[in-house]
Coordinates of N, CA and C in Angstrom, one line a residue:
M168 N 98.2 89.7 98.0 CA 98.8 90.3 97.0 C 100.1 90.5 97.1
P169 N 100.3 90.6 96.9 CA 100.0 91.3 95.8 C 98.7 90.8 95.4
S170 N 98.1 90.3 96.5 CA 96.8 89.8 96.2 C 95.7 90.9 96.2
L171 N 96.1 92.1 96.5 CA 95.1 93.2 96.3 C 95.8 94.5 96.1
I172 N 95.1 95.4 95.5 CA 95.6 96.8 95.3 C 94.7 97.7 96.1
D173 N 95.3 98.5 97.0 CA 94.4 99.5 97.5 C 94.3 100.6 96.5
K174 N 93.8 101.7 96.8 CA 93.6 102.7 95.7 C 94.9 103.3 95.3
I175 N 94.9 103.6 94.0 CA 96.0 104.5 93.5 C 95.6 105.9 93.6
R176 N 96.4 106.7 94.2 CA 96.1 108.1 94.5 C 97.2 109.0 93.9
K177 N 96.8 110.2 93.5 CA 97.7 111.2 93.0 C 97.6 112.5 93.8
G178 N 98.7 113.1 94.1 CA 98.7 114.3 94.9 C 99.7 115.3 94.3
R179 N 100.1 116.3 95.1 CA 101.0 117.3 94.6 C 102.3 117.6 95.5
K180 N 102.3 116.9 96.7 CA 103.5 117.2 97.6 C 104.1 115.9 98.1
A181 N 105.3 115.6 97.7 CA 106.0 114.4 98.2 C 106.3 114.5 99.7
T182 N 106.5 115.8 100.1 CA 106.8 116.0 101.5 C 105.7 115.5 102.4
G183 N 104.5 115.8 102.2 CA 103.4 115.4 103.0 C 103.2 113.9 103.0
L184 N 103.4 113.3 101.8 CA 103.2 111.8 101.7 C 104.3 111.1 102.5
I185 N 105.5 111.5 102.4 CA 106.6 110.9 103.1 C 106.4 111.0 104.6
Y186 N 106.1 112.2 105.1 CA 105.8 112.4 106.5 C 104.7 111.5 107.0
Y187 N 103.7 111.4 106.1 CA 102.5 110.5 106.5 C 103.0 109.1 106.6
L188 N 103.8 108.6 105.7 CA 104.2 107.2 105.7 C 105.1 106.9 106.9
Y189 N 105.8 107.9 107.3 CA 106.7 107.6 108.5 C 106.0 108.1 109.8
G190 N 104.8 108.6 109.7 CA 104.1 109.0 110.9 C 103.3 107.9 111.5
P191 N 102.4 108.1 112.4 CA 101.7 107.0 113.1 C 100.5 106.5 112.2
G192 N 100.2 107.2 111.2 CA 99.0 106.8 110.4 C 97.7 107.3 111.0
K193 N 96.6 107.0 110.5 CA 95.3 107.5 111.0 C 94.9 106.8 112.2
S194 N 95.3 105.5 112.4 CA 94.9 104.8 113.6 C 96.1 104.1 114.2
D195 N 97.2 104.7 114.2 CA 98.5 104.1 114.8 C 98.8 102.8 114.1
E196 N 98.5 102.7 112.8 CA 98.8 101.5 112.1 C 100.1 101.4 111.5
H197 N 100.9 102.6 111.5 CA 102.2 102.6 110.8 C 103.2 102.2 111.9
V198 N 103.6 101.0 111.9 CA 104.6 100.4 112.8 C 105.9 100.2 112.1
D199 N 107.0 100.6 112.6 CA 108.3 100.4 112.1 C 108.4 100.7 110.6
P200 N 108.1 101.9 110.1 CA 108.2 102.2 108.7 C 109.7 102.2 108.2
H201 N 109.9 101.7 107.1 CA 111.3 101.6 106.5 C 111.2 101.3 105.0
I202 N 112.2 101.8 104.3 CA 112.2 101.6 102.8 C 112.8 100.3 102.5
V203 N 112.0 99.5 101.7 CA 112.5 98.2 101.2 C 112.9 98.2 99.8
A204 N 112.5 99.2 99.0 CA 112.9 99.2 97.6 C 112.8 100.7 97.1
G205 N 113.4 100.9 95.9 CA 113.3 102.3 95.4 C 114.2 102.4 94.2
W206 N 114.3 103.6 93.6 CA 115.1 103.8 92.5 C 116.6 103.7 92.8
R207 N 116.9 103.8 94.1 CA 118.3 103.6 94.5 C 118.2 102.5 95.6
D208 N 119.4 102.0 96.0 CA 119.5 101.0 97.1 C 118.8 101.6 98.4
P209 N 117.9 100.9 99.0 CA 117.2 101.4 100.2 C 118.1 102.0 101.3
S210 N 119.2 101.3 101.5 CA 120.1 101.8 102.6 C 120.7 103.2 102.3
A211 N 120.7 103.6 101.0 CA 121.3 104.9 100.6 C 120.3 106.0 100.7
I212 N 119.0 105.7 100.8 CA 117.9 106.7 100.8 C 117.1 106.7 102.0
E213 N 117.3 105.7 102.9 CA 116.5 105.7 104.1 C 116.7 107.0 104.9
P214 N 115.7 107.7 105.3 CA 115.9 108.9 106.1 C 116.6 108.7 107.4
P215 N 117.7 109.3 107.6 CA 118.5 109.1 108.9 C 117.8 109.6 110.1
I216 N 118.2 109.1 111.2 CA 117.6 109.5 112.5 C 118.5 110.6 113.1
K217 N 118.0 111.7 113.5 CA 118.7 112.8 114.0 C 119.0 112.6 115.5
P218 N 119.9 113.4 116.1 CA 120.2 113.2 117.5 C 119.0 113.3 118.4
D219 N 117.9 114.1 118.0 CA 116.7 114.2 118.8 C 115.8 113.0 118.6
G220 N 116.2 112.0 117.8 CA 115.3 110.9 117.7 C 114.4 110.9 116.5
K221 N 114.3 112.1 115.9 CA 113.4 112.3 114.7 C 114.1 112.0 113.4
R222 N 113.3 111.7 112.4 CA 113.9 111.5 111.1 C 114.2 112.8 110.3
N223 N 115.2 112.7 109.5 CA 115.6 113.8 108.6 C 115.1 113.4 107.2
F224 N 114.0 114.0 106.8 CA 113.5 113.7 105.5 C 114.0 114.6 104.3
R225 N 114.8 115.6 104.6 CA 115.1 116.6 103.7 C 115.7 116.0 102.4
D226 N 116.8 115.2 102.6 CA 117.5 114.7 101.4 C 116.6 113.8 100.6
L227 N 115.8 112.9 101.2 CA 114.9 112.0 100.4 C 113.9 112.8 99.6
V228 N 113.3 113.8 100.3 CA 112.2 114.6 99.6 C 112.9 115.4 98.5
N229 N 114.0 116.0 98.7 CA 114.7 116.8 97.6 C 115.0 115.9 96.4
L230 N 115.5 114.7 96.7 CA 115.8 113.8 95.6 C 114.6 113.4 94.8
L231 N 113.5 113.1 95.5 CA 112.2 112.7 94.8 C 111.7 113.9 94.0
N232 N 111.8 115.1 94.5 CA 111.3 116.3 93.9 C 112.1 116.8 92.7
A233 N 113.4 116.4 92.7 CA 114.3 117.0 91.7 C 113.8 116.8 90.2
P234 N 113.3 115.7 89.8 CA 112.8 115.6 88.4 C 111.6 116.5 88.1
L235 N 110.7 116.7 89.1 CA 109.6 117.6 88.9 C 110.1 119.0 88.9
D236 N 111.1 119.4 89.7 CA 111.6 120.7 89.7 C 112.3 121.0 88.3
N237 N 113.0 120.0 87.8 CA 113.6 120.2 86.5 C 112.7 120.5 85.3
V238 N 111.5 120.0 85.4 CA 110.5 120.2 84.3 C 109.5 121.3 84.7
G239 N 109.7 122.0 85.8 CA 108.8 123.1 86.2 C 107.4 122.6 86.7
R240 N 107.3 121.4 87.3 CA 106.0 120.9 87.7 C 106.0 120.7 89.3
L241 N 107.0 121.1 90.0 CA 107.0 120.9 91.4 C 105.9 121.6 92.1
G242 N 105.1 120.8 92.9 CA 104.0 121.4 93.6 C 102.7 121.4 92.8
Q243 N 102.7 120.9 91.6 CA 101.5 120.9 90.8 C 100.6 119.7 91.1
N244 N 99.3 119.8 90.8 CA 98.4 118.7 91.1 C 98.8 117.4 90.3
N245 N 98.5 116.3 90.9 CA 98.7 115.0 90.2 C 100.1 114.7 89.7
T246 N 101.1 115.1 90.5 CA 102.5 114.9 90.2 C 103.1 113.9 91.2
V247 N 102.4 113.5 92.2 CA 102.9 112.6 93.2 C 102.0 111.3 93.2
W248 N 102.6 110.2 93.0 CA 101.8 108.9 92.8 C 102.0 108.0 94.0
H249 N 100.9 107.5 94.5 CA 100.9 106.7 95.7 C 100.0 105.5 95.5
C250 N 100.6 104.3 95.8 CA 99.8 103.0 95.6 C 100.1 102.1 96.8
V251 N 99.2 101.4 97.3 CA 99.4 100.5 98.4 C 99.2 99.0 97.8
L252 N 100.2 98.2 98.1 CA 100.1 96.8 97.8 C 100.1 96.0 99.1
S253 N 99.1 95.1 99.2 CA 99.0 94.3 100.4 C 98.9 92.8 100.2
A254 N 99.5 92.1 101.1 CA 99.4 90.6 101.0 C 98.0 90.2 101.6
A255 N 97.5 89.1 101.1 CA 96.3 88.5 101.6 C 96.6 87.9 103.0
P256 N 95.6 87.9 103.9 CA 95.9 87.3 105.2 C 96.4 85.9 105.2
D257 N 96.0 85.1 104.2 CA 96.4 83.7 104.2 C 97.7 83.5 103.4
D258 N 98.3 84.5 102.9 CA 99.6 84.4 102.2 C 100.7 84.3 103.3
P259 N 101.8 83.6 103.0 CA 102.9 83.6 103.9 C 103.5 85.0 104.2
L260 N 104.0 85.2 105.4 CA 104.6 86.5 105.7 C 105.8 86.7 104.8
L261 N 105.8 87.8 104.1 CA 106.9 88.1 103.2 C 108.0 88.9 103.9
S262 N 109.2 88.6 103.4 CA 110.4 89.3 103.9 C 110.6 90.6 103.2
D263 N 111.5 91.5 103.8 CA 111.8 92.7 103.1 C 112.4 92.5 101.7
E264 N 113.1 91.4 101.5 CA 113.7 91.1 100.2 C 112.6 90.7 99.2
H265 N 111.6 90.0 99.7 CA 110.5 89.6 98.9 C 109.7 90.9 98.4
W266 N 109.5 91.8 99.3 CA 108.8 93.0 99.0 C 109.6 93.9 98.1
N267 N 111.0 93.8 98.2 CA 111.8 94.5 97.3 C 111.6 94.0 95.9
Q268 N 111.6 92.7 95.7 CA 111.5 92.1 94.4 C 110.1 92.4 93.8
I269 N 109.1 92.4 94.7 CA 107.7 92.6 94.2 C 107.5 94.1 93.8
A270 N 108.0 95.0 94.6 CA 107.9 96.4 94.3 C 108.7 96.7 93.0
T271 N 109.9 96.2 92.8 CA 110.7 96.4 91.6 C 110.0 95.9 90.4
E272 N 109.4 94.7 90.5 CA 108.7 94.1 89.4 C 107.4 94.9 89.1
F273 N 106.8 95.3 90.1 CA 105.5 96.1 89.9 C 105.8 97.4 89.1
M274 N 106.8 98.1 89.6 CA 107.2 99.4 88.9 C 107.7 99.2 87.5
H275 N 108.3 98.0 87.3 CA 108.8 97.7 85.9 C 107.5 97.4 85.0
R276 N 106.6 96.6 85.5 CA 105.4 96.3 84.7 C 104.5 97.5 84.5
M277 N 104.5 98.5 85.5 CA 103.7 99.7 85.3 C 104.4 100.6 84.3
G278 N 105.6 100.4 83.9 CA 106.3 101.3 83.0 C 106.8 102.6 83.6
L279 N 106.7 102.7 84.9 CA 107.2 103.9 85.6 C 108.7 103.8 85.9
A280 N 109.2 102.6 86.1 CA 110.7 102.5 86.3 C 111.1 101.1 85.7
P281 N 111.1 101.0 84.4 CA 111.5 99.8 83.8 C 112.9 99.4 84.1
R282 N 113.1 98.1 84.2 CA 114.5 97.6 84.5 C 115.5 98.0 83.4
G283 N 116.6 98.4 83.8 CA 117.6 98.9 82.9 C 117.4 100.3 82.4
D284 N 116.3 100.9 82.7 CA 116.1 102.3 82.3 C 116.4 103.2 83.5
H285 N 117.6 103.8 83.5 CA 118.1 104.6 84.6 C 117.5 106.0 84.6
A286 N 116.6 106.3 83.6 CA 116.0 107.6 83.6 C 114.5 107.5 84.0
G287 N 114.1 106.4 84.6 CA 112.7 106.3 85.0 C 112.3 107.2 86.2
V288 N 111.1 107.1 86.7 CA 110.7 108.0 87.8 C 111.5 107.6 89.0
R289 N 111.5 108.5 90.0 CA 112.1 108.3 91.3 C 111.0 107.8 92.2
W290 N 111.2 106.7 92.9 CA 110.2 106.1 93.8 C 110.8 105.4 95.0
V291 N 110.0 105.2 96.0 CA 110.4 104.4 97.1 C 109.2 103.5 97.5
A292 N 109.5 102.4 98.1 CA 108.5 101.5 98.7 C 108.7 101.4 100.2
V293 N 107.8 101.9 100.9 CA 107.9 102.0 102.4 C 107.0 100.8 103.0
R294 N 107.7 100.0 103.8 CA 107.0 98.9 104.5 C 106.7 99.3 105.9
H295 N 105.5 98.8 106.4 CA 105.2 99.0 107.8 C 105.2 97.6 108.4
G296 N 105.6 97.5 109.7 CA 105.5 96.2 110.4 C 104.0 95.9 110.5
L297 N 103.7 94.6 110.9 CA 102.3 94.2 111.1 C 101.7 95.0 112.2
S298 N 100.6 95.7 111.9 CA 99.8 96.5 112.9 C 98.7 95.6 113.5
R299 N 97.8 96.2 114.2 CA 96.8 95.4 114.8 C 95.8 94.8 113.8
D300 N 95.8 95.4 112.6 CA 94.9 94.8 111.6 C 95.6 93.6 110.9
G301 N 96.9 93.3 111.2 CA 97.5 92.2 110.7 C 97.8 92.1 109.2
I302 N 97.7 93.3 108.5 CA 97.9 93.3 107.0 C 99.3 93.6 106.7
D303 N 100.0 92.7 106.0 CA 101.3 92.9 105.5 C 101.3 93.7 104.2
H304 N 101.9 94.9 104.2 CA 101.7 95.7 103.0 C 102.9 96.7 102.8
I305 N 102.9 97.3 101.6 CA 103.9 98.4 101.3 C 103.2 99.5 100.7
H306 N 103.7 100.7 100.8 CA 103.3 101.9 100.1 C 104.3 102.3 99.1
I307 N 103.9 102.5 97.9 CA 104.8 102.9 96.8 C 104.5 104.4 96.6
A308 N 105.6 105.2 96.7 CA 105.4 106.7 96.5 C 106.4 107.1 95.4
G309 N 106.0 107.8 94.4 CA 106.9 108.2 93.3 C 106.5 109.6 92.8
T310 N 107.4 110.3 92.1 CA 107.1 111.6 91.5 C 107.0 111.4 90.0
L311 N 106.0 112.0 89.4 CA 105.6 111.7 88.0 C 106.3 112.6 87.0
A312 N 107.6 112.5 87.0 CA 108.5 113.1 86.0 C 109.7 112.2 85.9
R313 N 110.0 111.8 84.7 CA 111.2 111.0 84.5 C 112.5 111.8 84.6
Q314 N 113.6 111.1 84.8 CA 114.9 111.8 85.1 C 115.5 112.3 83.8
D315 N 114.9 112.0 82.6 CA 115.4 112.5 81.4 C 114.5 113.7 80.9
G316 N 113.7 114.2 81.8 CA 112.9 115.4 81.5 C 111.6 115.1 80.7
T317 N 111.2 113.9 80.5 CA 109.9 113.5 79.9 C 109.0 113.0 81.0
F318 N 107.8 112.7 80.6 CA 106.8 112.2 81.5 C 106.3 110.8 81.3
P319 N 106.1 110.0 82.3 CA 105.7 108.6 82.2 C 104.2 108.5 81.6
N320 N 104.0 107.4 81.0 CA 102.6 107.2 80.4 C 101.8 106.5 81.5
L321 N 100.7 107.2 82.0 CA 99.9 106.7 83.0 C 98.5 106.3 82.6
H322 N 98.4 106.1 81.3 CA 97.1 105.7 80.7 C 96.6 104.3 81.3
N323 N 95.4 104.3 81.8 CA 94.9 103.1 82.4 C 95.8 102.5 83.5
D324 N 96.3 103.4 84.4 CA 97.3 102.9 85.4 C 96.7 101.9 86.3
F325 N 95.3 102.0 86.7 CA 94.8 101.0 87.6 C 94.7 99.6 86.9
L326 N 94.2 99.6 85.7 CA 94.2 98.3 85.0 C 95.6 97.7 84.8
R327 N 96.5 98.5 84.5 CA 97.9 98.0 84.3 C 98.4 97.5 85.7
A328 N 98.0 98.2 86.8 CA 98.4 97.7 88.1 C 97.8 96.4 88.4
R329 N 96.5 96.2 88.1 CA 95.9 94.9 88.3 C 96.6 93.8 87.6
N330 N 96.9 94.0 86.3 CA 97.6 93.0 85.5 C 99.0 92.7 86.0
A331 N 99.6 93.7 86.5 CA 101.0 93.6 87.1 C 100.8 92.7 88.3
C332 N 99.8 92.9 89.1 CA 99.6 92.1 90.4 C 99.3 90.6 90.0
L333 N 98.5 90.4 89.0 CA 98.2 89.0 88.6 C 99.5 88.3 88.2
A334 N 100.4 88.9 87.5 CA 101.7 88.3 87.1 C 102.5 88.1 88.3
I335 N 102.6 89.0 89.3 CA 103.4 88.9 90.5 C 102.8 87.7 91.4
E336 N 101.5 87.7 91.5 CA 100.9 86.6 92.3 C 101.3 85.2 91.8
E337 N 101.3 85.1 90.5 CA 101.7 83.8 89.9 C 103.2 83.5 90.1
S338 N 104.0 84.5 90.0 CA 105.5 84.3 90.1 C 105.8 84.0 91.5
F339 N 105.1 84.6 92.5 CA 105.5 84.4 93.9 C 104.6 83.4 94.6
G340 N 103.7 82.7 93.9 CA 102.9 81.7 94.5 C 101.9 82.3 95.6
L341 N 101.4 83.5 95.3 CA 100.5 84.1 96.2 C 99.1 83.9 95.8
R342 N 98.1 84.2 96.7 CA 96.7 83.9 96.4 C 96.3 84.7 95.1
A343 N 95.7 84.1 94.2 CA 95.3 84.7 92.9 C 94.0 85.6 93.2
T344 N 93.9 86.7 92.5 CA 92.8 87.6 92.6 C 92.2 87.7 91.2
A345 N 91.1 88.5 91.1 CA 90.3 88.7 89.9 C 91.1 89.4 88.8
A346 N 90.9 89.0 87.6 CA 91.5 89.7 86.5 C 91.0 91.1 86.3
A347 N 91.7 91.9 85.6 CA 91.3 93.3 85.4 C 90.3 93.4 84.2
D348 N 89.1 92.9 84.5 CA 88.1 93.0 83.4 C 87.0 94.0 83.8
C349 N 87.3 94.8 84.8 CA 86.4 95.9 85.3 C 85.1 95.3 85.9
T350 N 85.0 94.0 86.2 CA 83.8 93.4 86.7 C 84.0 92.9 88.2
A351 N 85.2 92.9 88.6 CA 85.5 92.4 90.0 C 84.9 93.3 91.0
A352 N 84.4 92.7 92.1 CA 83.8 93.5 93.2 C 84.9 94.4 93.8
V353 N 84.4 95.6 94.2 CA 85.3 96.5 94.9 C 85.6 96.0 96.3
R354 N 86.8 96.0 96.7 CA 87.2 95.5 98.0 C 87.0 96.6 99.0
P355 N 86.7 96.3 100.2 CA 86.5 97.3 101.3 C 87.8 98.1 101.5
S356 N 87.6 99.4 101.8 CA 88.8 100.2 102.1 C 89.3 99.9 103.5
R357 N 90.5 100.3 103.7 CA 91.1 100.1 105.1 C 90.2 100.7 106.2
A358 N 89.6 101.9 105.9 CA 88.7 102.6 106.8 C 87.5 101.7 107.2
E359 N 86.9 101.1 106.1 CA 85.8 100.2 106.4 C 86.2 99.0 107.2
T360 N 87.3 98.4 106.9 CA 87.8 97.2 107.7 C 88.0 97.6 109.1
E361 N 88.7 98.7 109.4 CA 89.0 99.1 110.8 C 87.7 99.5 111.5
Q362 N 86.8 100.1 110.8 CA 85.5 100.5 111.5 C 84.8 99.2 111.9
A363 N 84.8 98.2 111.0 CA 84.1 96.9 111.3 C 84.7 96.3 112.6
L364 N 86.1 96.3 112.7 CA 86.7 95.7 113.8 C 86.4 96.5 115.1
R365 N 86.3 97.8 115.0 CA 86.0 98.6 116.2 C 84.5 98.3 116.6
N366 N 83.7 98.0 115.7 CA 82.3 97.7 116.0 C 82.0 96.3 116.3
G367 N 83.1 95.5 116.4 CA 82.9 94.1 116.8 C 82.5 93.2 115.7
R368 N 82.6 93.6 114.4 CA 82.2 92.8 113.3 C 83.4 92.0 112.8
S369 N 83.2 90.8 112.3 CA 84.2 90.0 111.7 C 84.6 90.4 110.3
E370 N 83.7 91.2 109.6 CA 84.0 91.7 108.3 C 83.2 92.9 108.0
P371 N 83.6 93.8 107.0 CA 82.8 95.0 106.7 C 81.4 94.6 106.2
P372 N 80.4 95.5 106.5 CA 79.0 95.2 106.0 C 78.9 94.9 104.6
R373 N 79.7 95.6 103.7 CA 79.5 95.3 102.3 C 79.9 93.8 101.9
I374 N 80.8 93.2 102.7 CA 81.2 91.8 102.4 C 80.0 90.9 102.9
T375 N 79.5 91.3 104.1 CA 78.3 90.5 104.6 C 77.2 90.6 103.6
L376 N 76.8 91.7 103.1 CA 75.7 91.9 102.2 C 76.0 91.2 100.9
R377 N 77.2 91.3 100.4 CA 77.5 90.6 99.1 C 77.3 89.1 99.3
R378 N 77.8 88.5 100.4 CA 77.6 87.1 100.7 C 76.2 86.7 100.7
L379 N 75.3 87.5 101.4 CA 73.9 87.2 101.6 C 73.2 87.2 100.2
V380 N 73.6 88.2 99.4 CA 73.0 88.3 98.0 C 73.4 87.1 97.2
Q381 N 74.7 86.7 97.2 CA 75.1 85.6 96.4 C 74.5 84.3 96.9
D382 N 74.4 84.1 98.2 CA 73.7 82.9 98.7 C 72.3 82.8 98.3
A383 N 71.6 84.0 98.4 CA 70.2 84.0 98.1 C 69.9 83.8 96.6
A384 N 70.8 84.3 95.8 CA 70.6 84.2 94.3 C 70.8 82.7 93.9
A385 N 71.7 82.0 94.7 CA 72.0 80.6 94.4 C 70.9 79.6 94.8
T386 N 70.0 80.0 95.8 CA 69.1 79.1 96.3 C 67.6 79.5 96.2
A387 N 67.4 80.8 95.9 CA 66.0 81.3 95.8 C 65.2 80.7 94.6
L388 N 63.9 80.4 94.9 CA 63.1 79.8 93.8 C 62.2 80.8 93.2
S389 N 62.2 82.1 93.7 CA 61.4 83.1 93.2 C 61.9 84.5 93.6
E390 N 61.4 85.5 93.1 CA 61.8 86.9 93.5 C 61.5 87.1 95.0
D391 N 60.3 86.8 95.4 CA 59.9 86.9 96.8 C 60.8 86.1 97.7
D392 N 61.1 84.9 97.3 CA 62.0 84.0 98.1 C 63.4 84.6 98.2
F393 N 63.9 85.3 97.1 CA 65.2 85.9 97.1 C 65.3 87.0 98.2
F394 N 64.3 87.9 98.2 CA 64.3 89.0 99.2 C 64.1 88.4 100.6
A395 N 63.3 87.4 100.7 CA 63.0 86.8 102.1 C 64.3 86.2 102.6
L396 N 65.1 85.6 101.8 CA 66.3 85.0 102.3 C 67.3 86.1 102.7
I397 N 67.4 87.2 102.0 CA 68.3 88.3 102.4 C 67.8 88.9 103.7
R398 N 66.5 89.1 103.9 CA 66.0 89.6 105.1 C 66.3 88.6 106.3
D399 N 66.1 87.3 106.1 CA 66.4 86.4 107.1 C 67.9 86.4 107.5
G400 N 68.8 86.9 106.6 CA 70.2 87.0 106.9 C 70.5 88.2 107.7
G401 N 69.5 89.1 108.0 CA 69.7 90.3 108.8 C 69.8 91.6 108.1
A402 N 69.6 91.5 106.7 CA 69.7 92.8 106.0 C 68.4 93.5 105.9
V403 N 68.4 94.8 105.8 CA 67.2 95.6 105.7 C 67.1 96.0 104.2
I404 N 65.9 95.8 103.7 CA 65.7 96.0 102.2 C 64.7 97.1 102.0
R405 N 65.0 98.0 101.1 CA 64.0 99.0 100.7 C 63.7 98.9 99.2
H406 N 62.5 98.5 98.9 CA 62.2 98.2 97.5 C 62.1 99.6 96.7
R407 N 62.6 99.6 95.5 CA 62.5 100.9 94.7 C 62.0 100.5 93.3

């Protein structure tokens, strides 16, 4: 991905999200966090390092929160937007500049920060270095109030995100993914993938099961044969 979208999530505190993105993550997967894109030049909004070696997030959080504060929605539910964009394992390793272009194009196509619209939402894209899972990705965090005191249109934001990713994949020559027709299989979450690795599996169980079912459906000569093939593949079936 932009060959895949992790979940789009909404929250109410930019502070907690920024601290999370610059923290170790749930399984120490947040390596070398840094801003690669945003509503301002990344170098102007990167949280500085204090003499004690810790980051100072105050200025960045205050800037992100200002539009919400201006419209009286600071701290309210569903006012902070978070999306993860990840490259496919077989895509070439992207540079910070590539991710800058991808994030900027993505936010433009989402309508949250259109090009040339200086009153769009305030947002940042934080990139982590490759962790043990080897997934090249960025986190986009934004606050859902425009700088002109109005609110962005979030109708069907997941479908809009999928279509944005399809356009980006084509532009950057990345692996193409399914169209946003609401029929594509749900991809495993990061937690499922990491749990599979910890358990010595090469892939999450849902991927294994999906493959077994697809193979059985393609070769089975009867209903009984279909279920027998799935069982032979190691799956446990309970008829209902």
